PDB file of C-alpha atoms in Angstrom:
ATOM      1  CA  MET A 846      75.940  96.905 155.923  1.00 67.00           C
ATOM      2  CA  ASP A 847      73.812  99.932 154.685  1.00 79.00           C
ATOM      3  CA  ARG A 848      75.733 100.946 151.649  1.00 83.00           C
ATOM      4  CA  TYR A 849      78.314  99.988 149.092  1.00 91.00           C
ATOM      5  CA  LEU A 850      80.405 102.720 147.401  1.00 92.00           C
ATOM      6  CA  GLN A 851      81.951 101.999 144.051  1.00 92.00           C
ATOM      7  CA  LEU A 852      84.792 104.564 143.413  1.00 94.00           C
ATOM      8  CA  GLY A 853      85.253 104.580 139.810  1.00 91.00           C
ATOM      9  CA  ASP A 854      87.150 102.644 137.047  1.00 89.00           C
ATOM     10  CA  LEU A 855      84.306 100.151 136.932  1.00 86.00           C
ATOM     11  CA  GLY A 856      84.064  99.381 133.187  1.00 78.00           C
ATOM     12  CA  PRO A 857      81.111  98.150 131.284  1.00 80.00           C
ATOM     13  CA  SER A 858      81.386  94.295 132.129  1.00 78.00           C
ATOM     14  CA  PRO A 859      80.822  94.412 135.893  1.00 81.00           C
ATOM     15  CA  LEU A 860      78.103  97.106 135.796  1.00 83.00           C
ATOM     16  CA  ALA A 861      75.199  94.751 135.471  1.00 82.00           C
ATOM     17  CA  LEU A 862      76.413  92.599 138.327  1.00 80.00           C
ATOM     18  CA  LEU A 863      76.079  95.489 140.748  1.00 85.00           C
ATOM     19  CA  ASP A 864      72.437  96.428 139.644  1.00 86.00           C
ATOM     20  CA  PHE A 865      70.996  94.105 142.290  1.00 87.00           C
ATOM     21  CA  LEU A 866      72.956  95.843 145.216  1.00 87.00           C
ATOM     22  CA  PRO A 867      72.338  99.264 146.804  1.00 90.00           C
ATOM     23  CA  VAL A 868      75.534 100.717 145.360  1.00 92.00           C
ATOM     24  CA  ARG A 869      76.404 104.258 145.054  1.00 94.00           C
ATOM     25  CA  HIS A 870      78.892 104.953 142.232  1.00 94.00           C
ATOM     26  CA  THR A 871      81.441 107.756 141.688  1.00 95.00           C
ATOM     27  CA  PHE A 872      83.197 108.122 138.376  1.00 96.00           C
ATOM     28  CA  GLY A 873      86.700 107.475 137.820  1.00 94.00           C
ATOM     29  CA  ASN A 874      89.226 108.390 134.958  1.00 93.00           C
ATOM     30  CA  TRP A 875      88.192 105.337 132.997  1.00 93.00           C
ATOM     31  CA  GLU A 876      84.481 106.491 132.824  1.00 94.00           C
ATOM     32  CA  VAL A 877      85.707 110.006 131.911  1.00 95.00           C
ATOM     33  CA  SER A 878      87.770 108.807 129.094  1.00 94.00           C
ATOM     34  CA  GLN A 879      85.757 105.590 127.929  1.00 94.00           C
ATOM     35  CA  LEU A 880      82.124 106.371 128.516  1.00 95.00           C
ATOM     36  CA  HIS A 881      81.399 105.288 125.045  1.00 95.00           C
ATOM     37  CA  HIS A 882      82.259 101.689 125.851  1.00 94.00           C
ATOM     38  CA  PHE A 883      79.338 101.395 128.227  1.00 93.00           C
ATOM     39  CA  PRO A 884      75.987 100.238 126.766  1.00 94.00           C
ATOM     40  CA  PRO A 885      74.301 103.270 125.153  1.00 96.00           C
ATOM     41  CA  GLU A 886      71.076 102.816 127.239  1.00 96.00           C
ATOM     42  CA  ARG A 887      73.311 103.050 130.509  1.00 94.00           C
ATOM     43  CA  GLN A 888      75.456 105.984 129.434  1.00 96.00           C
ATOM     44  CA  PRO A 889      73.096 108.837 130.739  1.00 97.00           C
ATOM     45  CA  GLU A 890      72.974 107.134 134.048  1.00 95.00           C
ATOM     46  CA  ILE A 891      76.811 106.844 134.249  1.00 96.00           C
ATOM     47  CA  ALA A 892      77.341 110.404 132.955  1.00 97.00           C
ATOM     48  CA  ALA A 893      75.349 111.564 136.060  1.00 97.00           C
ATOM     49  CA  TRP A 894      77.545 109.769 138.585  1.00 97.00           C
ATOM     50  CA  PRO A 895      78.840 112.216 141.064  1.00 98.00           C
ATOM     51  CA  ALA A 896      82.487 112.941 141.721  1.00 97.00           C
ATOM     52  CA  GLN A 897      82.295 112.433 145.543  1.00 97.00           C
ATOM     53  CA  TRP A 898      80.151 110.921 148.326  1.00 97.00           C
ATOM     54  CA  ARG A 899      80.154 112.540 151.668  1.00 96.00           C
ATOM     55  CA  GLY A 900      79.241 111.261 155.169  1.00 95.00           C
ATOM     56  CA  GLU A 901      79.590 112.336 158.796  1.00 95.00           C
ATOM     57  CA  GLY A 902      83.317 112.865 159.071  1.00 96.00           C
ATOM     58  CA  TRP A 903      84.278 110.941 155.816  1.00 97.00           C
ATOM     59  CA  LEU A 904      84.554 111.638 152.068  1.00 98.00           C
ATOM     60  CA  ALA A 905      84.933 109.091 149.075  1.00 98.00           C
ATOM     61  CA  ALA A 906      85.890 109.792 145.565  1.00 97.00           C
ATOM     62  CA  HIS A 907      87.991 108.111 142.841  1.00 96.00           C
ATOM     63  CA  ALA A 908      91.340 109.831 143.314  1.00 96.00           C
ATOM     64  CA  SER A 909      91.464 112.863 145.582  1.00 97.00           C
ATOM     65  CA  PRO A 910      89.367 115.027 147.878  1.00 97.00           C
ATOM     66  CA  LEU A 911      90.507 117.981 145.750  1.00 96.00           C
ATOM     67  CA  PHE A 912      88.410 118.369 142.624  1.00 95.00           C
ATOM     68  CA  PRO A 913      87.311 121.458 140.653  1.00 96.00           C
ATOM     69  CA  SER A 914      84.071 122.649 142.197  1.00 95.00           C
ATOM     70  CA  GLU A 915      82.352 122.758 138.802  1.00 96.00           C
ATOM     71  CA  CYS A 916      83.192 119.008 138.234  1.00 97.00           C
ATOM     72  CA  THR A 917      79.995 117.703 140.068  1.00 96.00           C
ATOM     73  CA  ASP A 918      79.358 114.730 137.875  1.00 97.00           C
ATOM     74  CA  LEU A 919      80.876 112.991 134.971  1.00 96.00           C
ATOM     75  CA  THR A 920      79.237 115.136 132.246  1.00 97.00           C
ATOM     76  CA  ALA A 921      80.476 118.277 134.052  1.00 97.00           C
ATOM     77  CA  THR A 922      84.053 116.788 134.265  1.00 97.00           C
ATOM     78  CA  ARG A 923      84.172 116.004 130.579  1.00 96.00           C
ATOM     79  CA  ARG A 924      83.130 119.580 129.855  1.00 97.00           C
ATOM     80  CA  TYR A 925      85.677 121.030 132.270  1.00 98.00           C
ATOM     81  CA  MET A 926      88.476 118.977 130.623  1.00 96.00           C
ATOM     82  CA  ALA A 927      87.565 119.972 127.097  1.00 96.00           C
ATOM     83  CA  GLN A 928      87.436 123.752 128.147  1.00 97.00           C
ATOM     84  CA  HIS A 929      90.527 123.816 130.542  1.00 97.00           C
ATOM     85  CA  ARG A 930      92.575 120.999 129.250  1.00 96.00           C
ATOM     86  CA  PRO A 931      94.274 120.123 132.572  1.00 95.00           C
ATOM     87  CA  ARG A 932      96.882 117.303 132.641  1.00 93.00           C
ATOM     88  CA  TRP A 933      95.263 114.107 133.435  1.00 90.00           C
ATOM     89  CA  MET A 934      97.220 113.687 136.727  1.00 93.00           C
ATOM     90  CA  GLN A 935      95.960 117.153 137.849  1.00 94.00           C
ATOM     91  CA  LEU A 936      92.406 115.716 138.088  1.00 94.00           C
ATOM     92  CA  PHE A 937      93.405 112.182 139.086  1.00 96.00           C
ATOM     93  CA  PRO A 938      96.579 112.151 140.976  1.00 97.00           C
ATOM     94  CA  SER A 939      98.121 109.084 142.662  1.00 96.00           C
ATOM     95  CA  LEU A 940      97.923 109.117 146.329  1.00 96.00           C
ATOM     96  CA  LEU A 941     100.644 106.370 146.369  1.00 94.00           C
ATOM     97  CA  HIS A 942     103.250 108.043 144.213  1.00 94.00           C
ATOM     98  CA  ASP A 943     102.529 111.832 144.264  1.00 96.00           C
ATOM     99  CA  GLU A 944     103.868 113.299 147.576  1.00 96.00           C
ATOM    100  CA  LYS A 945     102.363 116.645 146.854  1.00 97.00           C
ATOM    101  CA  ALA A 946      98.891 115.184 146.262  1.00 97.00           C
ATOM    102  CA  VAL A 947      99.143 113.174 149.482  1.00 98.00           C
ATOM    103  CA  TRP A 948      99.870 116.349 151.561  1.00 98.00           C
ATOM    104  CA  ALA A 949      97.183 118.402 149.522  1.00 98.00           C
ATOM    105  CA  ALA A 950      94.709 115.568 150.360  1.00 98.00           C
ATOM    106  CA  PHE A 951      95.462 115.722 154.188  1.00 98.00           C
ATOM    107  CA  ALA A 952      95.136 119.470 154.010  1.00 98.00           C
ATOM    108  CA  GLU A 953      91.766 119.234 152.321  1.00 98.00           C
ATOM    109  CA  LEU A 954      90.443 116.626 154.773  1.00 97.00           C
ATOM    110  CA  GLY A 955      91.484 119.049 157.531  1.00 96.00           C
ATOM    111  CA  ARG A 956      89.970 122.042 155.951  1.00 97.00           C
ATOM    112  CA  GLN A 957      86.589 120.193 155.496  1.00 96.00           C
ATOM    113  CA  GLY A 958      86.736 118.834 159.086  1.00 96.00           C
ATOM    114  CA  ARG A 959      86.677 115.138 157.863  1.00 97.00           C
ATOM    115  CA  ARG A 960      88.775 112.425 159.466  1.00 97.00           C
ATOM    116  CA  VAL A 961      89.027 109.971 156.502  1.00 98.00           C
ATOM    117  CA  PHE A 962      89.078 109.781 152.735  1.00 98.00           C
ATOM    118  CA  PHE A 963      88.422 106.649 150.729  1.00 98.00           C
ATOM    119  CA  HIS A 964      89.777 106.441 147.143  1.00 97.00           C
ATOM    120  CA  GLY A 965      90.195 104.010 144.392  1.00 93.00           C
ATOM    121  CA  HIS A 966      92.323 105.052 141.337  1.00 91.00           C
ATOM    122  CA  THR A 967      95.541 103.341 142.409  1.00 89.00           C
ATOM    123  CA  HIS A 968      93.991  99.874 142.457  1.00 85.00           C
ATOM    124  CA  VAL A 969      96.153  99.314 145.681  1.00 88.00           C
ATOM    125  CA  GLN A 970      94.935  98.803 149.279  1.00 94.00           C
ATOM    126  CA  ALA A 971      96.841 101.183 151.234  1.00 94.00           C
ATOM    127  CA  VAL A 972      96.278 103.264 154.361  1.00 97.00           C
ATOM    128  CA  GLN A 973      98.159 106.525 155.132  1.00 98.00           C
ATOM    129  CA  GLN A 974      97.706 108.547 158.209  1.00 97.00           C
ATOM    130  CA  LEU A 975      98.802 111.903 159.363  1.00 98.00           C
ATOM    131  CA  ASP A 976      98.696 111.925 163.338  1.00 96.00           C
ATOM    132  CA  PRO A 977      97.728 114.887 165.537  1.00 93.00           C
ATOM    133  CA  ASP A 978     101.432 115.342 166.052  1.00 94.00           C
ATOM    134  CA  ASN A 979     102.000 115.795 162.231  1.00 93.00           C
ATOM    135  CA  ARG A 980     103.716 112.473 161.954  1.00 96.00           C
ATOM    136  CA  TYR A 981     103.080 110.565 158.726  1.00 96.00           C
ATOM    137  CA  ARG A 982     102.704 106.804 158.602  1.00 96.00           C
ATOM    138  CA  ARG A 983     101.427 103.893 156.722  1.00 96.00           C
ATOM    139  CA  LEU A 984      99.174 101.635 158.573  1.00 96.00           C
ATOM    140  CA  GLN A 985      98.826  97.730 158.162  1.00 93.00           C
ATOM    141  CA  GLY A 986      95.506  95.903 158.562  1.00 85.00           C
ATOM    142  CA  PRO A 987      93.448  93.865 158.600  1.00 95.00           C
ATOM    143  CA  ILE A 988      91.619  96.085 161.140  1.00 97.00           C
ATOM    144  CA  ILE A 989      92.600  99.703 161.618  1.00 97.00           C
ATOM    145  CA  ARG A 990      91.084 101.866 164.253  1.00 95.00           C
ATOM    146  CA  LEU A 991      90.870 105.521 163.247  1.00 95.00           C
ATOM    147  CA  HIS A 992      92.260 107.945 165.817  1.00 93.00           C
ATOM    148  CA  PRO A 993      89.683 110.800 166.361  1.00 92.00           C
ATOM    149  CA  ASP A 994      92.261 113.535 165.824  1.00 95.00           C
ATOM    150  CA  ALA A 995      94.266 111.845 162.977  1.00 97.00           C
ATOM    151  CA  LEU A 996      93.736 112.224 159.259  1.00 98.00           C
ATOM    152  CA  THR A 997      93.493 109.081 157.100  1.00 98.00           C
ATOM    153  CA  LEU A 998      93.663 108.133 153.477  1.00 98.00           C
ATOM    154  CA  VAL A 999      92.360 104.842 152.577  1.00 98.00           C
ATOM    155  CA  GLY A1000      93.082 103.216 149.240  1.00 95.00           C
ATOM    156  CA  VAL A1001      90.200 100.659 148.986  1.00 94.00           C
ATOM    157  CA  GLY A1002      92.008  98.481 146.447  1.00 88.00           C
ATOM    158  CA  SER A1003      90.387  96.906 143.458  1.00 82.00           C
ATOM    159  CA  VAL A1004      87.919  94.012 142.722  1.00 75.00           C
ATOM    160  CA  GLY A1005      88.409  94.085 138.957  1.00 70.00           C
ATOM    161  CA  ALA A1006      92.059  95.101 138.427  1.00 74.00           C
ATOM    162  CA  PRO A1007      94.191  94.820 141.495  1.00 66.00           C
ATOM    163  CA  ARG A1008      97.559  96.037 141.368  1.00 73.00           C
ATOM    164  CA  ASP A1009      98.785  94.559 144.684  1.00 76.00           C
ATOM    165  CA  GLY A1010      98.614  90.871 144.069  1.00 74.00           C
ATOM    166  CA  ASN A1011      95.808  88.580 142.822  1.00 72.00           C
ATOM    167  CA  ALA A1012      93.430  88.963 145.646  1.00 73.00           C
ATOM    168  CA  LEU A1013      90.206  90.991 145.077  1.00 81.00           C
ATOM    169  CA  ARG A1014      90.432  93.881 147.510  1.00 86.00           C
ATOM    170  CA  CYS A1015      87.950  96.247 149.138  1.00 89.00           C
ATOM    171  CA  VAL A1016      87.335  97.732 152.672  1.00 94.00           C
ATOM    172  CA  LEU A1017      84.518  97.690 155.189  1.00 95.00           C
ATOM    173  CA  PHE A1018      84.064 100.839 157.208  1.00 96.00           C
ATOM    174  CA  ASP A1019      82.296 100.981 160.609  1.00 96.00           C
ATOM    175  CA  ASP A1020      81.255 104.586 160.930  1.00 94.00           C
ATOM    176  CA  GLU A1021      80.127 103.923 164.558  1.00 94.00           C
ATOM    177  CA  ALA A1022      83.306 102.193 165.839  1.00 96.00           C
ATOM    178  CA  TRP A1023      85.497 104.234 163.327  1.00 96.00           C
ATOM    179  CA  GLU A1024      87.297 101.157 162.115  1.00 97.00           C
ATOM    180  CA  VAL A1025      88.372 100.111 158.637  1.00 97.00           C
ATOM    181  CA  GLU A1026      88.757  96.499 157.739  1.00 96.00           C
ATOM    182  CA  LEU A1027      91.109  95.709 154.772  1.00 95.00           C
ATOM    183  CA  VAL A1028      89.590  92.837 152.951  1.00 92.00           C
ATOM    184  CA  GLY A1029      91.444  90.627 150.470  1.00 88.00           C
ATOM    185  CA  ILE A1030      89.622  87.586 148.882  1.00 84.00           C
ATOM    186  CA  GLU A1031      91.826  85.069 147.270  1.00 79.00           C
ATOM    187  CA  ASP A1032      90.779  82.885 144.354  1.00 63.00           C
TER     188      ASP A1032
END
C-alpha cells in the first residue's frame, strides 16, 4: 500500500490518529461548514486541503468529480460559497440519490479520460458502473475488477459514521490490476 486517501467529513477527533500515516486528505462539506471545530493550530493545514486527488486513470474527491475550477482547496471553496451562494447540494450532490449527479459524474469521467472516481460524502459503500454499451448497473463486492472501457463510481463508505450498517468501511484500490476491494470491519 503506497497511499491512503481520506475523502472528507473527517471531523476533529480522528485527525490526530491519522498523523502517523501517509494520508492525503480532501475536504468534505463538514470541513467547509465546521472548520472552526478543528484545533486552531490545525485550521490552516485543513484549510489548504485540496478538492481532489488524481492519478493515472482515476480521480478522488468528497462528493463529485464536477467542482468549480476556482474551488481548489477548502479556503477557496468557502470564498466561492460566500460570493456565489450555491445550494449546498450543487457542490456536494449525493451519487446515491441524485440521478442527474450520477450521469454528470459519468460524463465528467469520460471527458477527463478517467476510468474510476472514488468518493465519500454518502457514507455508504456502493459501486456504480456504466458499461461500454451504455448499460448502468450496481456492482457487488467484495472484489470488483474494473473493466477497461467502463466508467465506475466508487463510494468508499465511512470509518467514522457509516450509513450502511455498523461496519467500518473503506476500499482498497489496486491500480495495477484495476481491482477494487470493498472492506467492512465489524466490531
